[in-house]
Amino acid sequence: MDTSSAPSRGACPASERVWQAFLVALHELPPDMRAVLLLHDVLGAGLEDIAPLLGLELPACRQRLAHARAHLLARRDFQEPGTP
Protein backbone atom coordinates (compact mmCIF):
# COMPACT_ATOMS: atom_id res chain seq x y z
CA MET A 1 0.00 0.00 0.00
CA ASP A 2 1.39 3.40 -0.99
CA THR A 3 1.23 5.81 1.96
CA SER A 4 3.38 8.55 0.44
CA SER A 5 0.36 10.82 -0.13
CA ALA A 6 -1.34 10.00 3.17
CA PRO A 7 -1.11 12.72 5.86
CA SER A 8 1.03 11.92 8.86
CA ARG A 9 -0.75 11.37 12.15
CA GLY A 10 0.43 14.72 13.53
CA ALA A 11 -0.43 16.65 10.37
CA CYS A 12 -3.52 18.79 10.25
CA PRO A 13 -5.60 18.38 7.08
CA ALA A 14 -5.78 21.44 4.83
CA SER A 15 -9.48 21.89 5.50
CA GLU A 16 -8.81 21.95 9.24
CA ARG A 17 -6.04 24.55 8.80
CA VAL A 18 -8.36 26.70 6.68
CA TRP A 19 -11.11 26.49 9.29
CA GLN A 20 -8.70 27.30 12.15
CA ALA A 21 -7.23 30.28 10.29
CA PHE A 22 -10.73 31.58 9.53
CA LEU A 23 -11.73 31.33 13.19
CA VAL A 24 -8.57 33.18 14.25
CA ALA A 25 -9.28 35.96 11.74
CA LEU A 26 -12.90 36.15 12.90
CA HIS A 27 -11.83 36.26 16.55
CA GLU A 28 -9.47 39.17 15.81
CA LEU A 29 -12.42 41.36 14.88
CA PRO A 30 -13.86 43.69 17.51
CA PRO A 31 -17.13 42.23 18.86
CA ASP A 32 -19.37 44.78 17.11
CA MET A 33 -17.76 44.12 13.71
CA ARG A 34 -17.95 40.37 14.23
CA ALA A 35 -21.62 40.64 15.20
CA VAL A 36 -22.52 42.72 12.14
CA LEU A 37 -20.60 40.38 9.83
CA LEU A 38 -22.16 37.21 11.23
CA LEU A 39 -25.68 38.61 11.43
CA HIS A 40 -25.53 40.00 7.89
CA ASP A 41 -23.33 37.63 5.88
CA VAL A 42 -24.06 34.38 7.69
CA LEU A 43 -27.59 34.74 8.99
CA GLY A 44 -28.84 37.06 6.23
CA ALA A 45 -30.21 39.81 8.46
CA GLY A 46 -30.61 43.22 6.89
CA LEU A 47 -28.49 46.13 8.05
CA GLU A 48 -31.70 48.01 8.85
CA ASP A 49 -32.49 45.30 11.40
CA ILE A 50 -28.95 44.89 12.73
CA ALA A 51 -28.27 48.59 13.40
CA PRO A 52 -30.94 49.09 16.10
CA LEU A 53 -30.27 45.66 17.54
CA LEU A 54 -26.65 46.68 18.21
CA GLY A 55 -27.47 50.30 19.04
CA LEU A 56 -25.76 51.64 15.91
CA GLU A 57 -26.71 54.18 13.28
CA LEU A 58 -27.13 52.64 9.82
CA PRO A 59 -23.98 54.28 8.35
CA ALA A 60 -21.90 53.01 11.30
CA CYS A 61 -23.34 49.53 10.78
CA ARG A 62 -22.38 49.62 7.09
CA GLN A 63 -18.89 50.80 8.01
CA ARG A 64 -18.38 48.00 10.50
CA LEU A 65 -19.48 45.44 7.92
CA ALA A 66 -17.07 46.87 5.34
CA HIS A 67 -14.19 46.88 7.83
CA ALA A 68 -14.92 43.32 8.94
CA ARG A 69 -14.97 42.08 5.35
CA ALA A 70 -11.74 43.97 4.58
CA HIS A 71 -10.07 42.37 7.60
CA LEU A 72 -11.05 38.88 6.50
CA LEU A 73 -9.89 39.55 2.95
CA ALA A 74 -6.57 40.81 4.27
CA ARG A 75 -6.20 37.51 6.13
CA ARG A 76 -6.49 35.47 2.94
CA ASP A 77 -4.47 32.63 4.44
CA PHE A 78 -7.74 30.96 5.42
CA GLN A 79 -8.91 31.13 1.79
CA GLU A 80 -5.81 29.53 0.27
CA PRO A 81 -6.12 25.80 1.03
CA GLY A 82 -3.16 24.96 -1.24
CA THR A 83 -0.83 27.20 0.73
CA PRO A 84 1.22 25.48 3.46
PDB file as gemmi writes it, atoms N, CA and C in Angstrom:
CRYST1    1.000    1.000    1.000  90.00  90.00  90.00 P 1                      
ATOM      1  N   MET A   1       0.848  -1.185   0.000  1.00  0.00           N  
ATOM      2  CA  MET A   1       0.000   0.000   0.000  1.00  0.00           C  
ATOM      3  C   MET A   1       0.886   1.237   0.000  1.00  0.00           C  
ATOM      4  N   ASP A   2       0.611   2.171  -0.887  1.00  0.00           N  
ATOM      5  CA  ASP A   2       1.388   3.402  -0.994  1.00  0.00           C  
ATOM      6  C   ASP A   2       0.842   4.430  -0.008  1.00  0.00           C  
ATOM      7  N   THR A   3       1.655   4.830   0.969  1.00  0.00           N  
ATOM      8  CA  THR A   3       1.235   5.812   1.958  1.00  0.00           C  
ATOM      9  C   THR A   3       1.949   7.139   1.785  1.00  0.00           C  
ATOM     10  N   SER A   4       2.618   7.322   0.643  1.00  0.00           N  
ATOM     11  CA  SER A   4       3.376   8.552   0.444  1.00  0.00           C  
ATOM     12  C   SER A   4       2.492   9.791   0.384  1.00  0.00           C  
ATOM     13  N   SER A   5       1.250   9.656  -0.051  1.00  0.00           N  
ATOM     14  CA  SER A   5       0.356  10.816  -0.133  1.00  0.00           C  
ATOM     15  C   SER A   5      -0.553  10.927   1.089  1.00  0.00           C  
ATOM     16  N   ALA A   6      -0.497   9.965   1.983  1.00  0.00           N  
ATOM     17  CA  ALA A   6      -1.337  10.003   3.174  1.00  0.00           C  
ATOM     18  C   ALA A   6      -0.754  10.993   4.179  1.00  0.00           C  
ATOM     19  N   PRO A   7      -1.614  11.779   4.866  1.00  0.00           N  
ATOM     20  CA  PRO A   7      -1.106  12.718   5.857  1.00  0.00           C  
ATOM     21  C   PRO A   7      -0.546  11.972   7.064  1.00  0.00           C  
ATOM     22  N   SER A   8       0.473  12.541   7.655  1.00  0.00           N  
ATOM     23  CA  SER A   8       1.026  11.919   8.857  1.00  0.00           C  
ATOM     24  C   SER A   8       0.047  12.113   9.993  1.00  0.00           C  
ATOM     25  N   ARG A   9       0.202  11.318  11.037  1.00  0.00           N  
ATOM     26  CA  ARG A   9      -0.747  11.370  12.151  1.00  0.00           C  
ATOM     27  C   ARG A   9      -0.772  12.742  12.817  1.00  0.00           C  
ATOM     28  N   GLY A  10       0.365  13.422  12.884  1.00  0.00           N  
ATOM     29  CA  GLY A  10       0.426  14.719  13.525  1.00  0.00           C  
ATOM     30  C   GLY A  10       0.031  15.864  12.616  1.00  0.00           C  
ATOM     31  N   ALA A  11      -0.110  15.591  11.324  1.00  0.00           N  
ATOM     32  CA  ALA A  11      -0.431  16.655  10.374  1.00  0.00           C  
ATOM     33  C   ALA A  11      -1.900  17.023  10.459  1.00  0.00           C  
ATOM     34  N   CYS A  12      -2.154  18.275  10.255  1.00  0.00           N  
ATOM     35  CA  CYS A  12      -3.518  18.787  10.254  1.00  0.00           C  
ATOM     36  C   CYS A  12      -3.973  18.878   8.803  1.00  0.00           C  
ATOM     37  N   PRO A  13      -5.130  18.292   8.464  1.00  0.00           N  
ATOM     38  CA  PRO A  13      -5.604  18.376   7.078  1.00  0.00           C  
ATOM     39  C   PRO A  13      -5.795  19.833   6.655  1.00  0.00           C  
ATOM     40  N   ALA A  14      -5.659  20.072   5.368  1.00  0.00           N  
ATOM     41  CA  ALA A  14      -5.777  21.437   4.834  1.00  0.00           C  
ATOM     42  C   ALA A  14      -7.102  22.074   5.220  1.00  0.00           C  
ATOM     43  N   SER A  15      -8.179  21.315   5.164  1.00  0.00           N  
ATOM     44  CA  SER A  15      -9.484  21.890   5.501  1.00  0.00           C  
ATOM     45  C   SER A  15      -9.525  22.330   6.960  1.00  0.00           C  
ATOM     46  N   GLU A  16      -8.862  21.593   7.819  1.00  0.00           N  
ATOM     47  CA  GLU A  16      -8.806  21.952   9.241  1.00  0.00           C  
ATOM     48  C   GLU A  16      -7.982  23.221   9.431  1.00  0.00           C  
ATOM     49  N   ARG A  17      -6.872  23.344   8.704  1.00  0.00           N  
ATOM     50  CA  ARG A  17      -6.040  24.552   8.797  1.00  0.00           C  
ATOM     51  C   ARG A  17      -6.807  25.775   8.298  1.00  0.00           C  
ATOM     52  N   VAL A  18      -7.556  25.600   7.229  1.00  0.00           N  
ATOM     53  CA  VAL A  18      -8.356  26.704   6.682  1.00  0.00           C  
ATOM     54  C   VAL A  18      -9.391  27.144   7.714  1.00  0.00           C  
ATOM     55  N   TRP A  19     -10.080  26.188   8.296  1.00  0.00           N  
ATOM     56  CA  TRP A  19     -11.107  26.492   9.291  1.00  0.00           C  
ATOM     57  C   TRP A  19     -10.496  27.193  10.503  1.00  0.00           C  
ATOM     58  N   GLN A  20      -9.364  26.696  10.997  1.00  0.00           N  
ATOM     59  CA  GLN A  20      -8.705  27.302  12.153  1.00  0.00           C  
ATOM     60  C   GLN A  20      -8.250  28.727  11.843  1.00  0.00           C  
ATOM     61  N   ALA A  21      -7.682  28.941  10.675  1.00  0.00           N  
ATOM     62  CA  ALA A  21      -7.226  30.281  10.287  1.00  0.00           C  
ATOM     63  C   ALA A  21      -8.408  31.241  10.164  1.00  0.00           C  
ATOM     64  N   PHE A  22      -9.528  30.751   9.628  1.00  0.00           N  
ATOM     65  CA  PHE A  22     -10.726  31.575   9.527  1.00  0.00           C  
ATOM     66  C   PHE A  22     -11.223  31.974  10.911  1.00  0.00           C  
ATOM     67  N   LEU A  23     -11.260  31.025  11.835  1.00  0.00           N  
ATOM     68  CA  LEU A  23     -11.728  31.325  13.187  1.00  0.00           C  
ATOM     69  C   LEU A  23     -10.815  32.324  13.885  1.00  0.00           C  
ATOM     70  N   VAL A  24      -9.515  32.212  13.676  1.00  0.00           N  
ATOM     71  CA  VAL A  24      -8.573  33.178  14.251  1.00  0.00           C  
ATOM     72  C   VAL A  24      -8.853  34.566  13.688  1.00  0.00           C  
ATOM     73  N   ALA A  25      -9.012  34.669  12.374  1.00  0.00           N  
ATOM     74  CA  ALA A  25      -9.282  35.959  11.740  1.00  0.00           C  
ATOM     75  C   ALA A  25     -10.607  36.543  12.240  1.00  0.00           C  
ATOM     76  N   LEU A  26     -11.600  35.704  12.401  1.00  0.00           N  
ATOM     77  CA  LEU A  26     -12.898  36.150  12.901  1.00  0.00           C  
ATOM     78  C   LEU A  26     -12.778  36.632  14.346  1.00  0.00           C  
ATOM     79  N   HIS A  27     -12.012  35.906  15.146  1.00  0.00           N  
ATOM     80  CA  HIS A  27     -11.834  36.258  16.554  1.00  0.00           C  
ATOM     81  C   HIS A  27     -11.067  37.575  16.720  1.00  0.00           C  
ATOM     82  N   GLU A  28     -10.244  37.925  15.755  1.00  0.00           N  
ATOM     83  CA  GLU A  28      -9.470  39.170  15.812  1.00  0.00           C  
ATOM     84  C   GLU A  28     -10.347  40.411  15.635  1.00  0.00           C  
ATOM     85  N   LEU A  29     -11.520  40.224  15.082  1.00  0.00           N  
ATOM     86  CA  LEU A  29     -12.423  41.362  14.876  1.00  0.00           C  
ATOM     87  C   LEU A  29     -12.965  41.866  16.208  1.00  0.00           C  
ATOM     88  N   PRO A  30     -13.155  43.171  16.329  1.00  0.00           N  
ATOM     89  CA  PRO A  30     -13.859  43.686  17.509  1.00  0.00           C  
ATOM     90  C   PRO A  30     -15.263  43.076  17.554  1.00  0.00           C  
ATOM     91  N   PRO A  31     -15.817  42.893  18.742  1.00  0.00           N  
ATOM     92  CA  PRO A  31     -17.129  42.228  18.862  1.00  0.00           C  
ATOM     93  C   PRO A  31     -18.238  42.834  18.003  1.00  0.00           C  
ATOM     94  N   ASP A  32     -18.292  44.179  17.897  1.00  0.00           N  
ATOM     95  CA  ASP A  32     -19.367  44.776  17.112  1.00  0.00           C  
ATOM     96  C   ASP A  32     -19.211  44.479  15.627  1.00  0.00           C  
ATOM     97  N   MET A  33     -17.986  44.465  15.118  1.00  0.00           N  
ATOM     98  CA  MET A  33     -17.756  44.124  13.709  1.00  0.00           C  
ATOM     99  C   MET A  33     -18.085  42.659  13.454  1.00  0.00           C  
ATOM    100  N   ARG A  34     -17.669  41.806  14.372  1.00  0.00           N  
ATOM    101  CA  ARG A  34     -17.945  40.370  14.233  1.00  0.00           C  
ATOM    102  C   ARG A  34     -19.451  40.131  14.229  1.00  0.00           C  
ATOM    103  N   ALA A  35     -20.166  40.817  15.124  1.00  0.00           N  
ATOM    104  CA  ALA A  35     -21.621  40.640  15.200  1.00  0.00           C  
ATOM    105  C   ALA A  35     -22.292  41.069  13.906  1.00  0.00           C  
ATOM    106  N   VAL A  36     -21.925  42.238  13.383  1.00  0.00           N  
ATOM    107  CA  VAL A  36     -22.524  42.725  12.138  1.00  0.00           C  
ATOM    108  C   VAL A  36     -22.234  41.746  10.999  1.00  0.00           C  
ATOM    109  N   LEU A  37     -20.987  41.312  10.893  1.00  0.00           N  
ATOM    110  CA  LEU A  37     -20.598  40.385   9.827  1.00  0.00           C  
ATOM    111  C   LEU A  37     -21.399  39.081   9.911  1.00  0.00           C  
ATOM    112  N   LEU A  38     -21.455  38.488  11.087  1.00  0.00           N  
ATOM    113  CA  LEU A  38     -22.159  37.209  11.228  1.00  0.00           C  
ATOM    114  C   LEU A  38     -23.662  37.367  11.018  1.00  0.00           C  
ATOM    115  N   LEU A  39     -24.239  38.405  11.594  1.00  0.00           N  
ATOM    116  CA  LEU A  39     -25.679  38.608  11.429  1.00  0.00           C  
ATOM    117  C   LEU A  39     -26.039  38.862   9.972  1.00  0.00           C  
ATOM    118  N   HIS A  40     -25.212  39.642   9.270  1.00  0.00           N  
ATOM    119  CA  HIS A  40     -25.528  39.997   7.886  1.00  0.00           C  
ATOM    120  C   HIS A  40     -25.124  38.903   6.906  1.00  0.00           C  
ATOM    121  N   ASP A  41     -23.846  38.538   6.911  1.00  0.00           N  
ATOM    122  CA  ASP A  41     -23.328  37.631   5.880  1.00  0.00           C  
ATOM    123  C   ASP A  41     -23.645  36.167   6.138  1.00  0.00           C  
ATOM    124  N   VAL A  42     -23.790  35.790   7.393  1.00  0.00           N  
ATOM    125  CA  VAL A  42     -24.058  34.379   7.690  1.00  0.00           C  
ATOM    126  C   VAL A  42     -25.551  34.131   7.881  1.00  0.00           C  
ATOM    127  N   LEU A  43     -26.181  34.976   8.680  1.00  0.00           N  
ATOM    128  CA  LEU A  43     -27.593  34.744   8.993  1.00  0.00           C  
ATOM    129  C   LEU A  43     -28.545  35.478   8.054  1.00  0.00           C  
ATOM    130  N   GLY A  44     -28.016  36.388   7.237  1.00  0.00           N  
ATOM    131  CA  GLY A  44     -28.838  37.055   6.233  1.00  0.00           C  
ATOM    132  C   GLY A  44     -29.714  38.176   6.742  1.00  0.00           C  
ATOM    133  N   ALA A  45     -29.428  38.695   7.926  1.00  0.00           N  
ATOM    134  CA  ALA A  45     -30.212  39.808   8.455  1.00  0.00           C  
ATOM    135  C   ALA A  45     -29.871  41.084   7.695  1.00  0.00           C  
ATOM    136  N   GLY A  46     -30.828  41.951   7.561  1.00  0.00           N  
ATOM    137  CA  GLY A  46     -30.607  43.225   6.892  1.00  0.00           C  
ATOM    138  C   GLY A  46     -29.936  44.225   7.821  1.00  0.00           C  
ATOM    139  N   LEU A  47     -29.162  45.119   7.236  1.00  0.00           N  
ATOM    140  CA  LEU A  47     -28.486  46.132   8.051  1.00  0.00           C  
ATOM    141  C   LEU A  47     -29.487  47.007   8.797  1.00  0.00           C  
ATOM    142  N   GLU A  48     -30.662  47.219   8.202  1.00  0.00           N  
ATOM    143  CA  GLU A  48     -31.702  48.010   8.849  1.00  0.00           C  
ATOM    144  C   GLU A  48     -32.192  47.349  10.133  1.00  0.00           C  
ATOM    145  N   ASP A  49     -32.109  46.030  10.202  1.00  0.00           N  
ATOM    146  CA  ASP A  49     -32.494  45.301  11.404  1.00  0.00           C  
ATOM    147  C   ASP A  49     -31.339  45.185  12.398  1.00  0.00           C  
ATOM    148  N   ILE A  50     -30.131  45.079  11.877  1.00  0.00           N  
ATOM    149  CA  ILE A  50     -28.951  44.893  12.727  1.00  0.00           C  
ATOM    150  C   ILE A  50     -28.604  46.173  13.481  1.00  0.00           C  
ATOM    151  N   ALA A  51     -28.678  47.312  12.802  1.00  0.00           N  
ATOM    152  CA  ALA A  51     -28.272  48.586  13.405  1.00  0.00           C  
ATOM    153  C   ALA A  51     -28.971  48.850  14.738  1.00  0.00           C  
ATOM    154  N   PRO A  52     -30.300  48.833  14.797  1.00  0.00           N  
ATOM    155  CA  PRO A  52     -30.939  49.095  16.099  1.00  0.00           C  
ATOM    156  C   PRO A  52     -30.683  47.988  17.119  1.00  0.00           C  
ATOM    157  N   LEU A  53     -30.545  46.775  16.643  1.00  0.00           N  
ATOM    158  CA  LEU A  53     -30.266  45.659  17.542  1.00  0.00           C  
ATOM    159  C   LEU A  53     -28.959  45.873  18.301  1.00  0.00           C  
ATOM    160  N   LEU A  54     -27.954  46.436  17.601  1.00  0.00           N  
ATOM    161  CA  LEU A  54     -26.645  46.679  18.208  1.00  0.00           C  
ATOM    162  C   LEU A  54     -26.475  48.110  18.705  1.00  0.00           C  
ATOM    163  N   GLY A  55     -27.541  48.919  18.576  1.00  0.00           N  
ATOM    164  CA  GLY A  55     -27.473  50.296  19.035  1.00  0.00           C  
ATOM    165  C   GLY A  55     -26.595  51.172  18.165  1.00  0.00           C  
ATOM    166  N   LEU A  56     -26.594  50.896  16.857  1.00  0.00           N  
ATOM    167  CA  LEU A  56     -25.764  51.636  15.912  1.00  0.00           C  
ATOM    168  C   LEU A  56     -26.643  52.413  14.940  1.00  0.00           C  
ATOM    169  N   GLU A  57     -26.076  53.489  14.404  1.00  0.00           N  
ATOM    170  CA  GLU A  57     -26.707  54.178  13.282  1.00  0.00           C  
ATOM    171  C   GLU A  57     -26.430  53.335  12.036  1.00  0.00           C  
ATOM    172  N   LEU A  58     -27.287  53.433  11.043  1.00  0.00           N  
ATOM    173  CA  LEU A  58     -27.133  52.644   9.818  1.00  0.00           C  
ATOM    174  C   LEU A  58     -25.777  52.862   9.133  1.00  0.00           C  
ATOM    175  N   PRO A  59     -25.301  54.100   8.977  1.00  0.00           N  
ATOM    176  CA  PRO A  59     -23.985  54.277   8.347  1.00  0.00           C  
ATOM    177  C   PRO A  59     -22.853  53.609   9.146  1.00  0.00           C  
ATOM    178  N   ALA A  60     -22.926  53.650  10.460  1.00  0.00           N  
ATOM    179  CA  ALA A  60     -21.905  53.012  11.295  1.00  0.00           C  
ATOM    180  C   ALA A  60     -21.966  51.491  11.139  1.00  0.00           C  
ATOM    181  N   CYS A  61     -23.161  50.971  10.987  1.00  0.00           N  
ATOM    182  CA  CYS A  61     -23.336  49.533  10.778  1.00  0.00           C  
ATOM    183  C   CYS A  61     -22.722  49.117   9.442  1.00  0.00           C  
ATOM    184  N   ARG A  62     -22.974  49.899   8.406  1.00  0.00           N  
ATOM    185  CA  ARG A  62     -22.380  49.622   7.085  1.00  0.00           C  
ATOM    186  C   ARG A  62     -20.850  49.661   7.154  1.00  0.00           C  
ATOM    187  N   GLN A  63     -20.341  50.654   7.879  1.00  0.00           N  
ATOM    188  CA  GLN A  63     -18.892  50.805   8.006  1.00  0.00           C  
ATOM    189  C   GLN A  63     -18.277  49.613   8.731  1.00  0.00           C  
ATOM    190  N   ARG A  64     -18.908  49.153   9.772  1.00  0.00           N  
ATOM    191  CA  ARG A  64     -18.380  47.998  10.499  1.00  0.00           C  
ATOM    192  C   ARG A  64     -18.382  46.747   9.624  1.00  0.00           C  
ATOM    193  N   LEU A  65     -19.426  46.574   8.827  1.00  0.00           N  
ATOM    194  CA  LEU A  65     -19.475  45.437   7.918  1.00  0.00           C  
ATOM    195  C   LEU A  65     -18.348  45.526   6.891  1.00  0.00           C  
ATOM    196  N   ALA A  66     -18.143  46.695   6.328  1.00  0.00           N  
ATOM    197  CA  ALA A  66     -17.074  46.872   5.335  1.00  0.00           C  
ATOM    198  C   ALA A  66     -15.701  46.608   5.952  1.00  0.00           C  
ATOM    199  N   HIS A  67     -15.477  47.091   7.162  1.00  0.00           N  
ATOM    200  CA  HIS A  67     -14.192  46.878   7.832  1.00  0.00           C  
ATOM    201  C   HIS A  67     -13.985  45.408   8.176  1.00  0.00           C  
ATOM    202  N   ALA A  68     -15.033  44.747   8.608  1.00  0.00           N  
ATOM    203  CA  ALA A  68     -14.922  43.325   8.936  1.00  0.00           C  
ATOM    204  C   ALA A  68     -14.588  42.513   7.690  1.00  0.00           C  
ATOM    205  N   ARG A  69     -15.255  42.793   6.601  1.00  0.00           N  
ATOM    206  CA  ARG A  69     -14.966  42.080   5.345  1.00  0.00           C  
ATOM    207  C   ARG A  69     -13.537  42.354   4.884  1.00  0.00           C  
ATOM    208  N   ALA A  70     -13.103  43.617   4.995  1.00  0.00           N  
ATOM    209  CA  ALA A  70     -11.742  43.968   4.583  1.00  0.00           C  
ATOM    210  C   ALA A  70     -10.712  43.227   5.438  1.00  0.00           C  
ATOM    211  N   HIS A  71     -10.984  43.096   6.718  1.00  0.00           N  
ATOM    212  CA  HIS A  71     -10.066  42.374   7.602  1.00  0.00           C  
ATOM    213  C   HIS A  71      -9.948  40.915   7.171  1.00  0.00           C  
ATOM    214  N   LEU A  72     -11.077  40.290   6.907  1.00  0.00           N  
ATOM    215  CA  LEU A  72     -11.051  38.880   6.497  1.00  0.00           C  
ATOM    216  C   LEU A  72     -10.349  38.709   5.156  1.00  0.00           C  
ATOM    217  N   LEU A  73     -10.568  39.636   4.236  1.00  0.00           N  
ATOM    218  CA  LEU A  73      -9.888  39.555   2.947  1.00  0.00           C  
ATOM    219  C   LEU A  73      -8.388  39.754   3.098  1.00  0.00           C  
ATOM    220  N   ALA A  74      -7.994  40.592   4.033  1.00  0.00           N  
ATOM    221  CA  ALA A  74      -6.565  40.810   4.274  1.00  0.00           C  
ATOM    222  C   ALA A  74      -5.911  39.563   4.865  1.00  0.00           C  
ATOM    223  N   ARG A  75      -6.696  38.757   5.529  1.00  0.00           N  
ATOM    224  CA  ARG A  75      -6.200  37.514   6.126  1.00  0.00           C  
ATOM    225  C   ARG A  75      -6.525  36.341   5.204  1.00  0.00           C  
ATOM    226  N   ARG A  76      -6.136  36.457   3.962  1.00  0.00           N  
ATOM    227  CA  ARG A  76      -6.492  35.473   2.937  1.00  0.00           C  
ATOM    228  C   ARG A  76      -5.918  34.092   3.190  1.00  0.00           C  
ATOM    229  N   ASP A  77      -5.057  33.931   4.194  1.00  0.00           N  
ATOM    230  CA  ASP A  77      -4.470  32.627   4.435  1.00  0.00           C  
ATOM    231  C   ASP A  77      -5.528  31.561   4.690  1.00  0.00           C  
ATOM    232  N   PHE A  78      -6.704  31.968   5.198  1.00  0.00           N  
ATOM    233  CA  PHE A  78      -7.737  30.961   5.417  1.00  0.00           C  
ATOM    234  C   PHE A  78      -8.455  30.612   4.119  1.00  0.00           C  
ATOM    235  N   GLN A  79      -8.261  31.401   3.057  1.00  0.00           N  
ATOM    236  CA  GLN A  79      -8.910  31.133   1.786  1.00  0.00           C  
ATOM    237  C   GLN A  79      -8.001  30.400   0.801  1.00  0.00           C  
ATOM    238  N   GLU A  80      -6.773  30.156   1.158  1.00  0.00           N  
ATOM    239  CA  GLU A  80      -5.814  29.534   0.266  1.00  0.00           C  
ATOM    240  C   GLU A  80      -5.473  28.131   0.747  1.00  0.00           C  
ATOM    241  N   PRO A  81      -6.361  27.141   0.513  1.00  0.00           N  
ATOM    242  CA  PRO A  81      -6.119  25.798   1.025  1.00  0.00           C  
ATOM    243  C   PRO A  81      -4.863  25.142   0.469  1.00  0.00           C  
ATOM    244  N   GLY A  82      -4.361  25.559  -0.677  1.00  0.00           N  
ATOM    245  CA  GLY A  82      -3.162  24.958  -1.243  1.00  0.00           C  
ATOM    246  C   GLY A  82      -1.876  25.506  -0.657  1.00  0.00           C  
ATOM    247  N   THR A  83      -1.992  26.572   0.150  1.00  0.00           N  
ATOM    248  CA  THR A  83      -0.825  27.201   0.729  1.00  0.00           C  
ATOM    249  C   THR A  83      -0.453  26.488   2.022  1.00  0.00           C  
ATOM    250  N   PRO A  84       0.820  26.161   2.203  1.00  0.00           N  
ATOM    251  CA  PRO A  84       1.216  25.477   3.458  1.00  0.00           C  
ATOM    252  C   PRO A  84       1.105  26.362   4.662  1.00  0.00           C  
TER     253      PRO A  84                                                      
END                                                                             
